[in-house]
């Protein structure tokens, strides 16, 4: 492809670490299963290293990029993409301006400073997002995919895995980026569960998980005190556990128990 413009200068405050290894870019693009959607939204395309592999697939690729200099680069180098370049902050943008309530997959080599917020926004929009894959700081990717009993199991793990099957795919070293980040990166994929409506009060589930992990060393009897349960409920052995010991299924059961009293 003709390079019609100077390379974008990496800006630290935007979390810009450009991938320079084409084979890694292709491997990330290939994590999409293409099942159940025809639109793909790439967050933070930068100079399009990942985008060019998405454009070869049988999907409609949109990109959302906050950096004007990157947008100008994309407009100059990816002429076919131009109508589907959105120059916005993903966290603030209403994606239904373009998707009109249709389903779409999310992919990206994400800006690490906002990566957990990207996941939370995805969870809020889970009805429209059957698949999500991409690159995070390795620790964050591990946390999202971790199971009960692990030290890094927390709010992000439980809330994500309540609705998605999470799979850690592979690790990427710093030297394939320009500039290299200080840490390893990890690529994961989330595939929405076929039944992603919880058999319990969903807002209460979110509140229970968040409250329990705010004091992760304490038993649930103590960390969930503000819910004011009856002694009868508190006698249930589940309240003797700490949040990191509970599977997603057990958090659902816990929410169902709490529901009986509110
Ligand atoms: N995908 C490219 C760039 C990764 S760096 C590559 O692999 O080389 C992360 C990108 O996210 C940068 O281009 C940065 O400008 C963009 N970005 C940062 N914050 C953003 C936000 N809030 N919304 C959309 N894009 C953002």
Coordinates of C-alpha atoms and ligand atoms in Angstrom, one line a residue:
X1 CA 0.0 0.0 0.0
X2 CA 1.2 3.5 -0.9
X3 CA 2.3 5.4 2.1
X4 CA 0.8 8.8 1.5
X5 CA 1.7 10.4 4.8
X6 CA 4.3 10.5 7.5
X7 CA 4.0 7.9 10.2
X8 CA 2.0 9.0 13.2
X9 CA 4.1 10.2 16.1
X10 CA 3.2 8.1 19.2
X11 CA 1.4 10.0 21.9
X12 CA 1.8 8.6 25.4
X13 CA -1.4 10.2 26.8
X14 CA -3.4 8.3 24.3
X15 CA -1.8 5.0 25.1
X16 CA -0.3 4.7 21.7
X17 CA 2.0 1.7 21.2
X18 CA 1.9 0.8 17.5
X19 CA 2.2 -2.8 16.6
X20 CA 5.0 -3.3 14.1
X21 CA 4.9 -7.1 13.7
X22 CA 2.5 -7.9 10.9
X23 CA 2.2 -11.6 11.9
X24 CA 0.9 -10.6 15.3
X25 CA -1.5 -8.2 13.7
X26 CA -2.8 -10.9 11.5
X27 CA -3.1 -13.4 14.4
X28 CA -5.2 -10.9 16.3
X29 CA -7.5 -10.2 13.4
X30 CA -7.9 -14.0 13.0
X31 CA -9.2 -14.4 16.5
X32 CA -12.6 -13.3 15.2
X33 CA -14.9 -16.3 14.6
X34 CA -17.2 -14.2 12.3
X35 CA -20.2 -16.1 13.8
X36 CA -23.4 -14.1 14.5
X37 CA -22.5 -10.6 13.2
X38 CA -21.6 -8.8 10.0
X39 CA -20.3 -5.6 11.6
X40 CA -16.9 -5.3 13.3
X41 CA -15.8 -2.2 15.3
X42 CA -12.1 -1.8 15.8
X43 CA -11.3 0.5 18.7
X44 CA -8.1 2.5 18.4
X45 CA -6.9 1.6 14.9
X46 CA -3.9 3.9 14.9
X47 CA -2.1 3.5 11.6
X48 CA -4.3 0.5 10.7
X49 CA -1.9 -2.4 11.1
X50 CA -4.8 -4.6 12.4
X51 CA -7.4 -2.9 10.2
X52 CA -5.9 -4.0 6.9
X53 CA -6.4 -7.7 7.9
X54 CA -10.0 -7.0 9.0
X55 CA -10.6 -5.4 5.6
X56 CA -9.8 -8.8 3.9
X57 CA -12.6 -10.5 5.8
X58 CA -16.2 -11.0 4.9
X59 CA -17.4 -8.3 7.5
X60 CA -18.1 -4.6 7.4
X61 CA -15.3 -2.9 9.3
X62 CA -15.8 0.3 11.2
X63 CA -13.0 2.0 13.2
X64 CA -13.2 4.5 16.0
X65 CA -10.2 6.6 16.8
X66 CA -9.7 9.6 19.0
X67 CA -6.5 10.8 17.5
X68 CA -6.8 13.3 14.6
X69 CA -3.4 12.5 13.3
X70 CA -4.2 8.8 13.1
X71 CA -7.5 9.5 11.4
X72 CA -5.8 11.6 8.7
X73 CA -3.3 8.8 8.2
X74 CA -6.1 6.3 7.8
X75 CA -8.1 8.5 5.4
X76 CA -5.0 8.9 3.2
X77 CA -4.0 5.3 3.2
X78 CA -7.3 3.3 3.4
X79 CA -9.6 5.0 0.9
X80 CA -12.3 2.3 1.0
X81 CA -12.5 2.6 4.8
X82 CA -13.0 6.4 4.8
X83 CA -16.8 6.4 5.2
X84 CA -16.5 4.1 8.2
X85 CA -13.8 6.0 10.2
X86 CA -15.4 7.5 13.3
X87 CA -13.3 10.2 14.9
X88 CA -14.5 9.9 18.5
X89 CA -13.8 8.8 22.0
X90 CA -15.2 5.3 22.2
X91 CA -16.1 5.7 25.9
X92 CA -18.3 8.7 25.1
X93 CA -19.7 7.8 21.7
X94 CA -23.2 6.3 21.1
X95 CA -22.2 3.5 18.7
X96 CA -25.9 3.2 17.7
X97 CA -25.4 6.3 15.6
X98 CA -23.8 3.9 13.1
X99 CA -25.1 0.4 14.2
X100 CA -28.7 1.2 14.7
X101 CA -29.2 -1.5 17.2
X102 CA -27.6 -4.2 15.0
X103 CA -25.0 -6.6 16.4
X104 CA -21.3 -6.0 16.1
X105 CA -18.1 -7.5 17.3
X106 CA -15.4 -5.5 19.0
X107 CA -11.7 -5.9 18.3
X108 CA -8.5 -3.9 19.0
X109 CA -5.1 -3.5 20.2
X110 CA -6.6 -1.4 23.0
X111 CA -5.3 1.7 24.6
X112 CA -4.3 0.3 28.0
X113 CA -5.2 3.3 30.0
X114 CA -8.9 2.8 29.3
X115 CA -9.0 -1.0 28.7
X116 CA -11.1 -1.9 31.7
X117 CA -13.6 0.8 30.8
X118 CA -13.9 -0.6 27.4
X119 CA -14.8 -4.0 28.9
X120 CA -17.4 -2.4 31.2
X121 CA -19.0 -0.5 28.3
X122 CA -19.1 -3.8 26.3
X123 CA -20.9 -5.5 29.2
X124 CA -23.5 -2.7 29.3
X125 CA -24.1 -3.3 25.6
X126 CA -23.9 -7.1 25.7
X127 CA -27.2 -7.4 23.9
X128 CA -25.5 -6.1 20.7
X129 CA -22.0 -7.6 21.2
X130 CA -21.8 -11.3 20.5
X131 CA -18.0 -11.3 20.4
X132 CA -15.1 -9.3 21.7
X133 CA -11.4 -9.9 21.1
X134 CA -8.2 -8.1 21.4
X135 CA -5.0 -7.1 23.2
X136 CA -4.7 -5.8 26.8
X137 CA -2.0 -5.4 29.2
X138 CA -1.2 -9.1 30.1
X139 CA -2.3 -8.8 33.7
X140 CA -5.7 -7.3 32.7
X141 CA -6.3 -10.1 30.1
X142 CA -5.4 -12.7 32.8
X143 CA -7.7 -11.0 35.3
X144 CA -10.7 -11.0 32.9
X145 CA -10.2 -14.7 32.2
X146 CA -9.3 -15.9 35.7
X147 CA -11.4 -18.4 37.7
X148 CA -12.3 -18.5 41.3
X149 CA -9.5 -19.3 43.7
X150 CA -7.0 -17.2 41.7
X151 CA -5.4 -14.2 43.3
X152 CA -6.4 -12.0 40.4
X153 CA -10.0 -13.1 40.3
X154 CA -12.2 -10.1 40.9
X155 CA -15.1 -7.9 39.8
X156 CA -13.9 -7.8 36.1
X157 CA -13.7 -11.6 36.0
X158 CA -17.1 -12.3 37.5
X159 CA -19.0 -9.7 35.6
X160 CA -17.4 -10.6 32.3
X161 CA -17.8 -14.4 32.7
X162 CA -21.4 -14.0 33.8
X163 CA -22.2 -13.2 30.2
X164 CA -19.2 -14.3 28.1
X165 CA -17.0 -17.3 27.9
X166 CA -13.5 -15.8 28.3
X167 CA -10.4 -17.4 26.8
X168 CA -6.8 -16.2 27.2
X169 CA -5.3 -16.8 23.8
X170 CA -1.6 -15.8 23.7
X171 CA 1.1 -13.5 25.1
X172 CA 2.8 -10.7 23.1
X173 CA 6.2 -9.4 24.2
X174 CA 7.0 -5.6 24.3
X175 CA 9.5 -5.6 21.5
X176 CA 6.9 -5.9 18.7
X177 CA 5.6 -2.4 19.5
X178 CA 6.8 1.0 18.8
X179 CA 7.4 2.4 21.3
X180 CA 7.6 -0.8 23.4
X181 CA 5.4 -0.8 26.5
X182 CA 6.9 -1.7 29.9
X183 CA 4.8 -4.8 30.3
X184 CA 3.8 -7.9 28.3
X185 CA 0.5 -7.9 26.5
X186 CA -2.1 -10.6 26.3
X187 CA -4.8 -11.4 23.7
X188 CA -8.1 -12.7 24.7
X189 CA -11.5 -13.6 23.2
X190 CA -14.9 -13.3 24.8
X191 CA -17.8 -15.2 23.2
X192 CA -21.2 -14.4 24.5
X193 CA -23.0 -17.3 26.2
X194 CA -26.1 -18.6 24.4
X195 CA -28.1 -17.7 27.4
X196 CA -26.8 -14.4 28.7
X197 CA -29.8 -13.4 30.8
X198 CA -29.1 -14.2 34.4
X199 CA -31.7 -16.1 36.4
X200 CA -31.5 -13.5 39.1
X201 CA -32.0 -9.7 39.5
X202 CA -29.2 -8.4 37.3
X203 CA -28.6 -4.9 39.0
X204 CA -28.5 -6.7 42.4
X205 CA -26.0 -9.2 41.0
X206 CA -23.7 -6.3 39.9
X207 CA -24.1 -4.6 43.3
X208 CA -23.4 -7.8 45.2
X209 CA -20.3 -8.7 43.2
X210 CA -18.9 -5.1 43.5
X211 CA -19.7 -4.8 47.2
X212 CA -18.2 -8.2 48.0
X213 CA -14.9 -7.5 46.3
X214 CA -14.5 -4.1 47.8
X215 CA -13.3 -6.0 50.9
X216 CA -11.9 -9.1 49.3
X217 CA -10.2 -10.4 52.5
X218 CA -13.4 -10.4 54.5
X219 CA -16.1 -13.1 54.6
X220 CA -19.3 -12.2 52.8
X221 CA -21.1 -12.0 56.1
X222 CA -18.9 -9.0 56.9
X223 CA -18.4 -7.4 53.5
X224 CA -22.2 -7.5 52.7
X225 CA -23.3 -6.3 56.1
X226 CA -24.9 -3.2 54.6
X227 CA -27.5 -5.4 53.0
X228 CA -29.0 -6.1 56.5
X229 CA -29.8 -9.7 56.1
X230 CA -31.8 -11.7 58.6
X231 CA -29.9 -14.1 61.0
X232 CA -31.5 -16.9 59.2
X233 CA -29.9 -15.9 55.9
X234 CA -26.5 -15.2 57.5
X235 CA -26.5 -18.7 58.9
X236 CA -26.1 -20.1 55.3
X237 CA -22.6 -21.4 54.8
X238 CA -22.1 -19.4 51.7
X239 CA -21.7 -16.2 53.9
X240 CA -18.7 -17.8 55.6
X241 CA -16.8 -17.6 52.3
X242 CA -14.6 -14.9 50.8
X243 CA -15.6 -13.5 47.4
X244 CA -12.6 -15.0 45.5
X245 CA -13.9 -18.4 46.5
X246 CA -17.2 -18.0 44.7
X247 CA -17.7 -19.1 41.1
X248 CA -20.0 -17.0 38.8
X249 CA -22.7 -19.6 39.4
X250 CA -22.4 -19.2 43.2
X251 CA -22.6 -15.4 42.9
X252 CA -25.9 -16.0 41.0
X253 CA -27.1 -18.2 43.8
X254 CA -26.0 -15.7 46.4
X255 CA -28.0 -13.0 44.6
X256 CA -31.0 -15.3 44.5
X257 CA -30.7 -15.7 48.3
X258 CA -30.4 -12.0 48.9
X259 CA -33.4 -11.4 46.6
X260 CA -35.7 -13.4 48.9
X261 CA -35.2 -10.7 51.5
X262 CA -35.6 -7.5 49.6
Ligands
LIG1 N1 -4.3 -0.6 16.8 C1 -3.0 0.2 16.6 C2 -2.9 1.3 17.7 C3 -2.9 0.8 19.1 S1 -2.5 2.0 20.3 C4 -1.9 -0.7 16.5 O1 -2.0 -1.9 17.0 O2 -0.8 -0.3 16.1 C5 -4.1 2.5 20.9 C6 -4.9 3.4 19.9 O3 -6.1 3.8 20.6 C7 -4.2 4.7 19.6 O4 -4.3 4.9 18.2 C8 -5.0 5.8 20.3 O5 -5.0 7.0 19.6 C9 -6.4 5.1 20.4 N2 -7.3 5.6 21.4 C10 -6.9 6.0 22.7 N3 -7.9 6.4 23.4 C11 -9.0 6.2 22.6 C12 -10.5 6.4 22.8 N4 -10.9 6.8 24.0 N5 -11.3 6.1 21.8 C13 -10.8 5.7 20.6 N6 -9.5 5.5 20.4 C14 -8.6 5.7 21.4

